[in-house]
PDB file of C-alpha atoms in Angstrom:
ATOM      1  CA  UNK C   1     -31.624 -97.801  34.392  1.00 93.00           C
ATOM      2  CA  UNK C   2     -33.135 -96.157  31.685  1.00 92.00           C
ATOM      3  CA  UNK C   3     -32.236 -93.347  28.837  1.00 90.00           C
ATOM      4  CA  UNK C   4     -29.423 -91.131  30.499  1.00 89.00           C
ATOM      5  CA  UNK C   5     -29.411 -92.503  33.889  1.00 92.00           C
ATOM      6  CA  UNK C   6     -27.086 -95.149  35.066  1.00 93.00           C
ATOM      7  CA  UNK C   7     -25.471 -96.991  38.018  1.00 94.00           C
ATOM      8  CA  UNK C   8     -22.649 -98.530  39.267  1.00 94.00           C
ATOM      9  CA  UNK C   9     -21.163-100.188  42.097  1.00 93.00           C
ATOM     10  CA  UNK C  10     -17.036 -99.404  42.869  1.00 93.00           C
ATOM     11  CA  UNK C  11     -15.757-101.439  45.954  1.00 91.00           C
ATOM     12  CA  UNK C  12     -12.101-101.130  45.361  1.00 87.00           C
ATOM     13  CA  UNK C  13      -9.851 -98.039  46.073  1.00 88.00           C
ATOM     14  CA  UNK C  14      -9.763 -95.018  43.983  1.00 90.00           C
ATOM     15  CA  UNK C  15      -7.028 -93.482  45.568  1.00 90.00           C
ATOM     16  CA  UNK C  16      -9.092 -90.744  47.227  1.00 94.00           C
ATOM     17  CA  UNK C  17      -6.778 -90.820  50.194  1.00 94.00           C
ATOM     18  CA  UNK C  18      -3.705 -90.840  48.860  1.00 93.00           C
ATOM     19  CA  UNK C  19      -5.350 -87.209  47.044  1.00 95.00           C
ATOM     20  CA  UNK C  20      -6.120 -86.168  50.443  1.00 96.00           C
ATOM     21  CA  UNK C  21      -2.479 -86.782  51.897  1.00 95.00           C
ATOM     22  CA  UNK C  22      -0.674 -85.448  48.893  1.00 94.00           C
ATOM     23  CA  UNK C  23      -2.783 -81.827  49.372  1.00 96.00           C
ATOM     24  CA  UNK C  24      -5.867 -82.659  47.818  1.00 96.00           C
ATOM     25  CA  UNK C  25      -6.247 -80.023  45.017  1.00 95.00           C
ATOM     26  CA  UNK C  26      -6.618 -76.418  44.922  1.00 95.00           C
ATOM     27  CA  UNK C  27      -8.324 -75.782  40.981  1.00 92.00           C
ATOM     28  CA  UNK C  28      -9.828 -78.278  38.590  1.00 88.00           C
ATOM     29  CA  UNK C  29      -7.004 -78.720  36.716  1.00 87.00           C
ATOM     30  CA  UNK C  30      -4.539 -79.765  39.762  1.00 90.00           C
ATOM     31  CA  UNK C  31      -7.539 -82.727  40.233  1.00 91.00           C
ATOM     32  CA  UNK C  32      -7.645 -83.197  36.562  1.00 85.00           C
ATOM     33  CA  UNK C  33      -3.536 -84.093  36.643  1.00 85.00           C
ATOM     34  CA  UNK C  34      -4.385 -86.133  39.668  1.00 88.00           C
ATOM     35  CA  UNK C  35      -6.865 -88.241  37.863  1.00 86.00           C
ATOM     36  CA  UNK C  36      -4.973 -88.527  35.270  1.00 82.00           C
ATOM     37  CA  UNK C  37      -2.159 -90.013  36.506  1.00 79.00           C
ATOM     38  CA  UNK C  38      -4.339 -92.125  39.157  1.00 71.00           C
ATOM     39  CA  UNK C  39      -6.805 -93.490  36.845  1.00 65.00           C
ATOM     40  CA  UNK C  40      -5.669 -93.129  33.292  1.00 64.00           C
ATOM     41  CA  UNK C  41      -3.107 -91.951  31.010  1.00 56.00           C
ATOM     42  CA  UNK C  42      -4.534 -89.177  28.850  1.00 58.00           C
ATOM     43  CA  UNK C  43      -6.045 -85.693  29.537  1.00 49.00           C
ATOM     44  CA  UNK C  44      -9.328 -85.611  31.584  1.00 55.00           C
ATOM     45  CA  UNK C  45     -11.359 -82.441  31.999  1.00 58.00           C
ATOM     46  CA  UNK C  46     -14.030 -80.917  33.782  1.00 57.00           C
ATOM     47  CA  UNK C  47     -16.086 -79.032  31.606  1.00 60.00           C
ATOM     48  CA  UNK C  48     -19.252 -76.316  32.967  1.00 52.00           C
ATOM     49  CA  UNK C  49     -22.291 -75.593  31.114  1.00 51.00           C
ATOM     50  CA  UNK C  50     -22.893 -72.380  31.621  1.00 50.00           C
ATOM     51  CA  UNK C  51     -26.989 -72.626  31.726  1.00 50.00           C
ATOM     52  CA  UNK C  52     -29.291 -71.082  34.303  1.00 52.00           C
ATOM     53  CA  UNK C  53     -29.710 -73.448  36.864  1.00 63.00           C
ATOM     54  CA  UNK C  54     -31.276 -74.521  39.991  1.00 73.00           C
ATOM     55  CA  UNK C  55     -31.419 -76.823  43.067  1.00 91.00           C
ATOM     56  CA  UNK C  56     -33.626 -77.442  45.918  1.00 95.00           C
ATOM     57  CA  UNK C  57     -33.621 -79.397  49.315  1.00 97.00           C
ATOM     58  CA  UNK C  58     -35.631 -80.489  52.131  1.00 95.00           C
ATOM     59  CA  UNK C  59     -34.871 -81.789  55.425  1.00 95.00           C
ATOM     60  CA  UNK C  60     -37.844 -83.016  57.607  1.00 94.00           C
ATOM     61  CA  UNK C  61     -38.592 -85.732  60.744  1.00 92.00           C
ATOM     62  CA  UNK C  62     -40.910 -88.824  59.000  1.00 89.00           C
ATOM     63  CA  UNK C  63     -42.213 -91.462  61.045  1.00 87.00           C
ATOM     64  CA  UNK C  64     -39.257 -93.353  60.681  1.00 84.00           C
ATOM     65  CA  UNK C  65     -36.524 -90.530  61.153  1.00 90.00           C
ATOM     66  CA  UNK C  66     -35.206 -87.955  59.034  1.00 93.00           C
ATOM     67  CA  UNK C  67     -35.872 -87.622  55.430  1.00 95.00           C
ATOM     68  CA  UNK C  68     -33.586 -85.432  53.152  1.00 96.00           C
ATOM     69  CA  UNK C  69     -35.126 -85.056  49.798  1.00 96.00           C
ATOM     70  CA  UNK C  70     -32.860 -83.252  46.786  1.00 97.00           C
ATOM     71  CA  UNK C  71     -33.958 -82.178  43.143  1.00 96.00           C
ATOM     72  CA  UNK C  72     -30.998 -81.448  40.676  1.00 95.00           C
ATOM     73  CA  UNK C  73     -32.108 -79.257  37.932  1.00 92.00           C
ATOM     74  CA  UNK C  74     -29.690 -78.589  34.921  1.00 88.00           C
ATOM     75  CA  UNK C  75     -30.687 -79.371  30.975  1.00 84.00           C
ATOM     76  CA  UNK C  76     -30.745 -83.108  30.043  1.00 86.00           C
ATOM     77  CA  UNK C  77     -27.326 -84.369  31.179  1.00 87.00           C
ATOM     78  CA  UNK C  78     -26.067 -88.273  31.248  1.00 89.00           C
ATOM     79  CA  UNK C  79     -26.056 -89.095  34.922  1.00 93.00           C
ATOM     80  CA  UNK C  80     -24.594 -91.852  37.221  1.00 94.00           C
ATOM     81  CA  UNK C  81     -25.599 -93.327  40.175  1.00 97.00           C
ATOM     82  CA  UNK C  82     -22.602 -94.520  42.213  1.00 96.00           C
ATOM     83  CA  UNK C  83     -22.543 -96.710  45.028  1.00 97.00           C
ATOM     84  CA  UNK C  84     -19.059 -96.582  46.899  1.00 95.00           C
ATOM     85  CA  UNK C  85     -17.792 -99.422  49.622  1.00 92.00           C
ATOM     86  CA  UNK C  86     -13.576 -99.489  50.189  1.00 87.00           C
ATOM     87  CA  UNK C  87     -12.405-100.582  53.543  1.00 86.00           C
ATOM     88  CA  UNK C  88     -11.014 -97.563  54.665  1.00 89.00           C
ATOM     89  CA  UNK C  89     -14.415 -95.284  54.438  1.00 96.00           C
ATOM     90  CA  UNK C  90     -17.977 -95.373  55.055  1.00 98.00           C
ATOM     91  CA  UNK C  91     -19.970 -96.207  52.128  1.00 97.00           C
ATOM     92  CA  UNK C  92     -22.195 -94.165  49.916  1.00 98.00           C
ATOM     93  CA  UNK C  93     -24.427 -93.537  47.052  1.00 98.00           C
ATOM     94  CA  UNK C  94     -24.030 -90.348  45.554  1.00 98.00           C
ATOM     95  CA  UNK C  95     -24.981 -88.995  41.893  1.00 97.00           C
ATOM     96  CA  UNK C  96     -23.041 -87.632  39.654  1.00 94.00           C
ATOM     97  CA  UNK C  97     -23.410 -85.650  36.401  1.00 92.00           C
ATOM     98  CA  UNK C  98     -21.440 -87.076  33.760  1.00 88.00           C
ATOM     99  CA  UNK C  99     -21.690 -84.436  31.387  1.00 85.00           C
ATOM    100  CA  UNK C 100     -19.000 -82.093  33.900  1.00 84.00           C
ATOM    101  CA  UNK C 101     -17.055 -84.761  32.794  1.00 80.00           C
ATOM    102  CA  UNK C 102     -15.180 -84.624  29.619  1.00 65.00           C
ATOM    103  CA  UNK C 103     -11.893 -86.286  28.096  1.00 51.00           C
ATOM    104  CA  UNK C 104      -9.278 -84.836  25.425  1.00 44.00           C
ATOM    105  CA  UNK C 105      -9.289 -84.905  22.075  1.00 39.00           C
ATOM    106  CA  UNK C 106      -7.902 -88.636  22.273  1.00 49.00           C
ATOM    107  CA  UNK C 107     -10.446 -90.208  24.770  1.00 57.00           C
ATOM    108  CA  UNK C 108     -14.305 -90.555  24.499  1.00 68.00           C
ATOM    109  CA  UNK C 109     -15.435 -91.066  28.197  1.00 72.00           C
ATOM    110  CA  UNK C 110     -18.253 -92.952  27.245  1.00 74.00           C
ATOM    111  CA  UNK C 111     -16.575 -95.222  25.142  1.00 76.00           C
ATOM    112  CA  UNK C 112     -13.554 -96.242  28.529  1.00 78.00           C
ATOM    113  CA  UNK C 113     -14.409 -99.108  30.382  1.00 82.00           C
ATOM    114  CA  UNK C 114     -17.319 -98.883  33.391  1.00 82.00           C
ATOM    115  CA  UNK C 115     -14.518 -99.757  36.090  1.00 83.00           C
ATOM    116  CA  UNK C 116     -12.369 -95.982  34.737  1.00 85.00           C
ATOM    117  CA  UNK C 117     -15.860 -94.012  34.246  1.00 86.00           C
ATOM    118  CA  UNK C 118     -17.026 -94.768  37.905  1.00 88.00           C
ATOM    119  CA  UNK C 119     -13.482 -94.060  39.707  1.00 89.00           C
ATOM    120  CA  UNK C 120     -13.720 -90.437  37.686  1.00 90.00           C
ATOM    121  CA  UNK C 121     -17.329 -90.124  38.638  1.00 92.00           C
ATOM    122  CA  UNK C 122     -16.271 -90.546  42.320  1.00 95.00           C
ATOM    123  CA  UNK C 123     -14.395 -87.290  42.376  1.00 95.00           C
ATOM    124  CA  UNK C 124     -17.397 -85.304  41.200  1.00 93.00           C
ATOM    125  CA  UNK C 125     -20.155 -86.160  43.231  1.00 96.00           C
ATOM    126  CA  UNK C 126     -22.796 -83.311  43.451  1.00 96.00           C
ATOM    127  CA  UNK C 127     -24.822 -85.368  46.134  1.00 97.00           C
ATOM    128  CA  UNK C 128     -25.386 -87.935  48.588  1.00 98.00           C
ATOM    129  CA  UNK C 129     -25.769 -90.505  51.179  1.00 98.00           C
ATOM    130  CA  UNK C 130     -23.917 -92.318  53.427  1.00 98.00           C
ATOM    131  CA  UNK C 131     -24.497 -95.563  55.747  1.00 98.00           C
ATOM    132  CA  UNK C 132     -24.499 -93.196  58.633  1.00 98.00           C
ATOM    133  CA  UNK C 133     -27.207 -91.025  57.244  1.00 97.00           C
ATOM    134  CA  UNK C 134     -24.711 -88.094  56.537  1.00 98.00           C
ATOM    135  CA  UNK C 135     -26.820 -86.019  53.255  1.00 98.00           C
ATOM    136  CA  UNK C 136     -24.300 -83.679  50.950  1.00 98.00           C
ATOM    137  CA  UNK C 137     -25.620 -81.559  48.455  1.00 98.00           C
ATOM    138  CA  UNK C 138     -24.103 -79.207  46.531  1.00 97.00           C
ATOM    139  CA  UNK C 139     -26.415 -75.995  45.502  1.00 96.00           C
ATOM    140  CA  UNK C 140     -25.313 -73.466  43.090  1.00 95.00           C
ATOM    141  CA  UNK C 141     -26.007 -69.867  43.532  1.00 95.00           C
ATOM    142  CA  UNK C 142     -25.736 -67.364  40.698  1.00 91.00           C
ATOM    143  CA  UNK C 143     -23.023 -64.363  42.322  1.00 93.00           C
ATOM    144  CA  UNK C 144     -20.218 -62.995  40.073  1.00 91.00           C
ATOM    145  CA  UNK C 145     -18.134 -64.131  43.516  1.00 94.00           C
ATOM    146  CA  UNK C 146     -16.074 -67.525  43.841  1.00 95.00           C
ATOM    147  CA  UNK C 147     -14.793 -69.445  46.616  1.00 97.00           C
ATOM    148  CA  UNK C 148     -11.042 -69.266  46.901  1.00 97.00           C
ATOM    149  CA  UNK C 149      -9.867 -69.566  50.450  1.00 97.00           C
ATOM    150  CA  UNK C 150      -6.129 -69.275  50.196  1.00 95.00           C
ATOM    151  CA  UNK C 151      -4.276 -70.067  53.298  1.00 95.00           C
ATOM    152  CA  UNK C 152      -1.945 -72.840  54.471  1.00 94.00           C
ATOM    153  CA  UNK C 153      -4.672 -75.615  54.968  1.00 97.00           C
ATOM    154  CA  UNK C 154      -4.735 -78.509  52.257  1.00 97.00           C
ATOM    155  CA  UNK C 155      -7.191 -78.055  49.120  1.00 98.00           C
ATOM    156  CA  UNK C 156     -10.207 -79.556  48.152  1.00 97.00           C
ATOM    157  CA  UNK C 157     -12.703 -78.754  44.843  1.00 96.00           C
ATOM    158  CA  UNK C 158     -16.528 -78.538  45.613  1.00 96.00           C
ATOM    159  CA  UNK C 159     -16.848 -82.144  44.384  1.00 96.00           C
ATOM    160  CA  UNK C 160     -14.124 -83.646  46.024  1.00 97.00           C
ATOM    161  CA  UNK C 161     -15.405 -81.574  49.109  1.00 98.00           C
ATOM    162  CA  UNK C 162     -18.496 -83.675  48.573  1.00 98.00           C
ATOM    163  CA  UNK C 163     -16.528 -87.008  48.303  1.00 98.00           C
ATOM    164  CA  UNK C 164     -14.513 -86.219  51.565  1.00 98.00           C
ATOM    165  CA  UNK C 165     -17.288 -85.618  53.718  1.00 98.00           C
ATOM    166  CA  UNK C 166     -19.229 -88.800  52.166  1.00 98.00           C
ATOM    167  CA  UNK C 167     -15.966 -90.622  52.980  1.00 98.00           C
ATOM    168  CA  UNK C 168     -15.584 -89.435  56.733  1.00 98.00           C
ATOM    169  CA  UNK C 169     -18.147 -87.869  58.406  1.00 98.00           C
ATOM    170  CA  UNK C 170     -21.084 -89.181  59.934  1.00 98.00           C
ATOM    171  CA  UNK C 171     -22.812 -86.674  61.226  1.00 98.00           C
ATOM    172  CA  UNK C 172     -23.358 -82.586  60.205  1.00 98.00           C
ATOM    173  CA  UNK C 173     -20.960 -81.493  62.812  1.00 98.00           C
ATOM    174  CA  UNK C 174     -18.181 -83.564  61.971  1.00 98.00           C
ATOM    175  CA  UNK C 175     -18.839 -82.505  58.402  1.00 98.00           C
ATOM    176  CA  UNK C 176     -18.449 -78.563  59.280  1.00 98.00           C
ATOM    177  CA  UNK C 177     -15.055 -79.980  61.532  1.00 98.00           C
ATOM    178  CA  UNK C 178     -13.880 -81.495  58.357  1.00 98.00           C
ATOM    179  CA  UNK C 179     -14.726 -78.580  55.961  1.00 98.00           C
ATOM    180  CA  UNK C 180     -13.009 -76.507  58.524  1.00 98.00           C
ATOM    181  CA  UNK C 181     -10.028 -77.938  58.229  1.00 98.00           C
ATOM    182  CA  UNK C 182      -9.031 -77.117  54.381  1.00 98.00           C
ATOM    183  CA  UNK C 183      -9.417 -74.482  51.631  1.00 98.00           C
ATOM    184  CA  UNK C 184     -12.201 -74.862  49.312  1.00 98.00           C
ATOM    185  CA  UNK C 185     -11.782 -73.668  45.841  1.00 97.00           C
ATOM    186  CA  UNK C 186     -15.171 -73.466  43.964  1.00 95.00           C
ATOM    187  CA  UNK C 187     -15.308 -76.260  40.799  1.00 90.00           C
ATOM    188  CA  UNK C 188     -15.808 -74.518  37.513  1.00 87.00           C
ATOM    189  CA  UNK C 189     -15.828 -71.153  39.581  1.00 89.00           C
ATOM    190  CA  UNK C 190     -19.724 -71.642  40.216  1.00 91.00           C
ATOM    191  CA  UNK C 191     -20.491 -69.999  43.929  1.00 96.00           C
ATOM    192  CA  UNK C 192     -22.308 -72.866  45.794  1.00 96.00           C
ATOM    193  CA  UNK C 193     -23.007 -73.880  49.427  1.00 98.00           C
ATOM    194  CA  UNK C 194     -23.502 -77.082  50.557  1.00 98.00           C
ATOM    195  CA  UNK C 195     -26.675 -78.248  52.491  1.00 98.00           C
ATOM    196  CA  UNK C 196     -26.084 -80.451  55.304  1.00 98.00           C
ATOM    197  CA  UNK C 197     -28.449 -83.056  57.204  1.00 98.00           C
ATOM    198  CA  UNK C 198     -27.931 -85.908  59.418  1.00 98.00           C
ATOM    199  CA  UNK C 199     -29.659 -88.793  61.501  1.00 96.00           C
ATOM    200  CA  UNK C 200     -29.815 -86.842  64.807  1.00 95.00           C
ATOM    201  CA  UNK C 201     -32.048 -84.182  62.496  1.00 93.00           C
ATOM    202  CA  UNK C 202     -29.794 -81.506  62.464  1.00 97.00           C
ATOM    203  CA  UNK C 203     -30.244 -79.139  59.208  1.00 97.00           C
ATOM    204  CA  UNK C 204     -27.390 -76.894  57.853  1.00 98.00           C
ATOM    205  CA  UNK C 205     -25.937 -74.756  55.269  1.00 98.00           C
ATOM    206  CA  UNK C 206     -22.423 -73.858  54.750  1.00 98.00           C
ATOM    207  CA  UNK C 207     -22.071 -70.850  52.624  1.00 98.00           C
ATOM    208  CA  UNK C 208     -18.560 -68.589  52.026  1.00 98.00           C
ATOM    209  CA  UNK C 209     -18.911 -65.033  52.610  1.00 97.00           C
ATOM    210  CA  UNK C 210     -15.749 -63.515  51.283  1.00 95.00           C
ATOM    211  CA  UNK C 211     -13.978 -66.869  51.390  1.00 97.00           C
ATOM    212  CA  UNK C 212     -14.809 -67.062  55.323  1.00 97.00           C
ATOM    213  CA  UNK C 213     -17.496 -70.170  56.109  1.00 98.00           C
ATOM    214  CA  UNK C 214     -20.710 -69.445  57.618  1.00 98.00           C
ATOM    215  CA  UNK C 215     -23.447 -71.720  58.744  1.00 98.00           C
ATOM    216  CA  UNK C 216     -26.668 -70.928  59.008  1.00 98.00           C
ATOM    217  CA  UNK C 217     -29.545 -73.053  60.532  1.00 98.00           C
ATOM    218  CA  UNK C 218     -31.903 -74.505  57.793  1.00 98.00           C
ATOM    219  CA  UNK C 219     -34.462 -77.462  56.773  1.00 96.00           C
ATOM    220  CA  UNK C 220     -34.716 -75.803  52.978  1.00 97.00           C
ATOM    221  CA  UNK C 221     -31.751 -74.718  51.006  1.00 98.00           C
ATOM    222  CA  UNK C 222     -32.509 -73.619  46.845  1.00 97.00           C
ATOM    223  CA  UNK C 223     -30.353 -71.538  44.872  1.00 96.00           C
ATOM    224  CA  UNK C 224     -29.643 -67.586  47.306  1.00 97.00           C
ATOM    225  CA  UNK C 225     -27.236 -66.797  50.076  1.00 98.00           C
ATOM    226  CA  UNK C 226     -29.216 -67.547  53.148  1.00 98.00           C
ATOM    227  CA  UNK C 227     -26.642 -66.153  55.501  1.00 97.00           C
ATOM    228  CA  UNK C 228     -27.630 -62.794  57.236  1.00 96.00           C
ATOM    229  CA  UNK C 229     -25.681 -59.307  56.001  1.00 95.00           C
ATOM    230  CA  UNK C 230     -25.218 -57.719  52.487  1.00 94.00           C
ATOM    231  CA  UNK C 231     -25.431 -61.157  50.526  1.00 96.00           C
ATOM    232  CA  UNK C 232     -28.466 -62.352  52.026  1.00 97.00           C
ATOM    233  CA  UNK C 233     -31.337 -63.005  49.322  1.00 96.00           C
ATOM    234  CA  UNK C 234     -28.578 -62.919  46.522  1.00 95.00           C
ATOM    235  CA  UNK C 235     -29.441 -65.531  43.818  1.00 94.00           C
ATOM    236  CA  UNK C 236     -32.185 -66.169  41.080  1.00 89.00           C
ATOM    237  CA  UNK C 237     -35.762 -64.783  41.707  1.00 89.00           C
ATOM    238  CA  UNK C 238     -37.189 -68.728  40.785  1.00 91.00           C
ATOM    239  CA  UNK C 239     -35.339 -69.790  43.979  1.00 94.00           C
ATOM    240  CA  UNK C 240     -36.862 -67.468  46.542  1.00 96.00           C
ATOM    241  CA  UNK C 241     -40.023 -68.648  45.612  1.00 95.00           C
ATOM    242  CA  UNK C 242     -38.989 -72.819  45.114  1.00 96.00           C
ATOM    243  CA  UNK C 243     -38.212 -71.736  48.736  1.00 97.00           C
ATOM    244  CA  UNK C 244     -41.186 -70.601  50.187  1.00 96.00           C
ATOM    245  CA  UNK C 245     -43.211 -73.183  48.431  1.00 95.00           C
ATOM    246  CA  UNK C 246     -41.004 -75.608  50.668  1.00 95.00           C
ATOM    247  CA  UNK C 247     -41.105 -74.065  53.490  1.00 94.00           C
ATOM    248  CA  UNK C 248     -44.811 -73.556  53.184  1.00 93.00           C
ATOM    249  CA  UNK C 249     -45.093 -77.503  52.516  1.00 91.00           C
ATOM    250  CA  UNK C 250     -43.158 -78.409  55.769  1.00 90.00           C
ATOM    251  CA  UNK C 251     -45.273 -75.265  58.059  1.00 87.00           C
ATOM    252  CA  UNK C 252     -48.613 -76.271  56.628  1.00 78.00           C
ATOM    253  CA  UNK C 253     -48.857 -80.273  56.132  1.00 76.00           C
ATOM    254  CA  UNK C 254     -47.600 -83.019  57.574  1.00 75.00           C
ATOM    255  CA  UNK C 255     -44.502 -84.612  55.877  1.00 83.00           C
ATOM    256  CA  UNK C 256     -43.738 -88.268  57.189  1.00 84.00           C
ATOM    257  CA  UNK C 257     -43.149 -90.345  54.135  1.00 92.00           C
ATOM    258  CA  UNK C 258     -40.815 -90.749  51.101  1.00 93.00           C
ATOM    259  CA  UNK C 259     -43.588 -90.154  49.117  1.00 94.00           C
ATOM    260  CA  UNK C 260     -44.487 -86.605  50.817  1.00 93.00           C
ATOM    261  CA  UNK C 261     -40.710 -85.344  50.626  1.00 94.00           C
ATOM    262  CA  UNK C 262     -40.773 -86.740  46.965  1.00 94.00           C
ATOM    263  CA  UNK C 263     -44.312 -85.105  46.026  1.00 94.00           C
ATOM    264  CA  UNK C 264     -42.801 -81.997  47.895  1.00 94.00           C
ATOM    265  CA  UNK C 265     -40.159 -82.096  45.742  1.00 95.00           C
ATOM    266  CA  UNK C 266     -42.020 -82.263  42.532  1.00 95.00           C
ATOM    267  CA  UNK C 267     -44.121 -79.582  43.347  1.00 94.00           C
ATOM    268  CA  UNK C 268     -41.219 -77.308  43.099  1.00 95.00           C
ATOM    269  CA  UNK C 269     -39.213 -79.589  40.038  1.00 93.00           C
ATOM    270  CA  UNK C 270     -38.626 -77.234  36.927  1.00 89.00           C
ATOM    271  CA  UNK C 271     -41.583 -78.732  34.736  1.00 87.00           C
ATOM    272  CA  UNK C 272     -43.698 -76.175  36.851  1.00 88.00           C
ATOM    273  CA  UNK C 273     -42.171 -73.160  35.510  1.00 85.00           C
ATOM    274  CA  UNK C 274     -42.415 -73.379  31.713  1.00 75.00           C
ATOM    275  CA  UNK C 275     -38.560 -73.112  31.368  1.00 71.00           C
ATOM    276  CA  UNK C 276     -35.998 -75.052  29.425  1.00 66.00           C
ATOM    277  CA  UNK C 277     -34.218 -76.244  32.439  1.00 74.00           C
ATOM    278  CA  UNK C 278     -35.160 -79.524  33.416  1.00 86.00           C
ATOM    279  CA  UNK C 279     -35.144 -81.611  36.736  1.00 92.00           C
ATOM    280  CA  UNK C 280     -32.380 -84.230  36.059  1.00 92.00           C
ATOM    281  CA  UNK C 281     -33.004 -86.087  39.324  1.00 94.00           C
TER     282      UNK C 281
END
């Protein structure tokens, strides 16, 4: 589509239930053997940058139902737009960054075919959309804590988490049903939480307090716990006020359009702030 930004369209199975049924995967190197085997033979890795970064959402009712707007902000990455249609789950476009994405010593992931890149890219979604109007996104949240819920459920990553409830769910509450129903270990050990929305205009984010799921009520979600109690507010100082600039956008004007949840969005993307972070999409 243009410098760093591409897309692709995958309609055939990536074995993403077959993960699911076998245990999913409890650490990003049990997904990284899974790939492997699935997808290619070689070594794949997910790598983190370790950069100060930042995330925002907004849910809101337009004039034409509910809008979900998301800005991704991380230093210039390569990133892939992936449409996904199999017969045996709802499709979705979601976006991926490819540079969490790295091969061995032996492979250059840029250089394997488009078909192997997008099946990878489908296990590390960090957003998106489904034809039921389910919206995923996954916000980080700088906390020395991890998620690593250890009991005898089945495993997923934070990106897989993603791909699961893209997969199945069509609405927020099946979503939290689904989540409910494994242990999530955090990819790359980043703390996140994942902000839900959905066509019926319900607004949510699951956070882990100590490994034990909380939801809290919400049409904005950046980068801090927003879950009552000791971790409340926890995060970067940039975030609480992306937030209220947000929240002051949705109490204070009228948002009914693409274009307002998009000009919304850009009022709070990272070109604002005179850092080195930027807003990838």
């Amino acid at each position: 589509l243009e410098s760093g930004l591409s897309t692709v369209r995958y309609d055939e199975d990536y074995g993403f239930d077959q993960f699911i049924s076998q245990g999913g995967a409890s650490s990003d190197e049990e997904l990284v053997s899974f790939i492997s085997n699935q997808v290619l033979s070689g070594k794949v890795s997910l790598v983190s940058n370790q950069n100060i970064f930042g995330c925002s959402t907004l849910s809101v009712k337009g004039t034409d139902g509910y809008l979900f707007g998301r800005n991704f902000d991380w230093q210039k990455c390569q990133a892939m737009i992936v449409m996904s249609k199999s017969s045996n789950s709802y499709a979705s476009i979601s976006t991926v960054n490819m540079d969490f994405i790295s091969t061995g010593t032996s492979i250059d992931l840029n250089k394997l075919p488009t078909q192997i890149r997008a099946a990878i890219s489908l296990y590390a979604p960090l957003d998106g959309m489904n034809e039921k109007g389910l919206c995923v996104s996954v916000n980080m949240i700088q906390d020395s804590s991890t998620i690593e819920q250890n009991t005898s459920q089945p495993d997923l990553t934070t990106t897989t988490a993603v791909r699961l409830l893209l997969n199945q769910a069509a609405t927020v509450d099946e979503a939290i049903a689904l989540l409910k129903q494994y242990d999530l270990h955090a990819s790359m050990n980043m703390m996140i939480h994942f902000a839900l929305s959905d066509t019926t205009g319900k607004s949510k984010v699951v956070e882990y307090i100590d490994n034990e799921m909380v939801i809290t009520d919400t049409a904005v979600v950046t980068n801090f716990y927003l879950t009552e109690g000791e971790k409340f507010g926890i995060g970067t100082n940039q975030s609480h006020e992306r937030y209220q600039i947000l929240r002051d956008a949705i109490q204070n004007s009228s948002i009914q359009s693409m274009d307002d949840v998009k000009n919304a969005l850009d009022s709070v993307s990272k070109d604002n702030f005179g850092e080195f972070e930027s807003t990838e999409w």
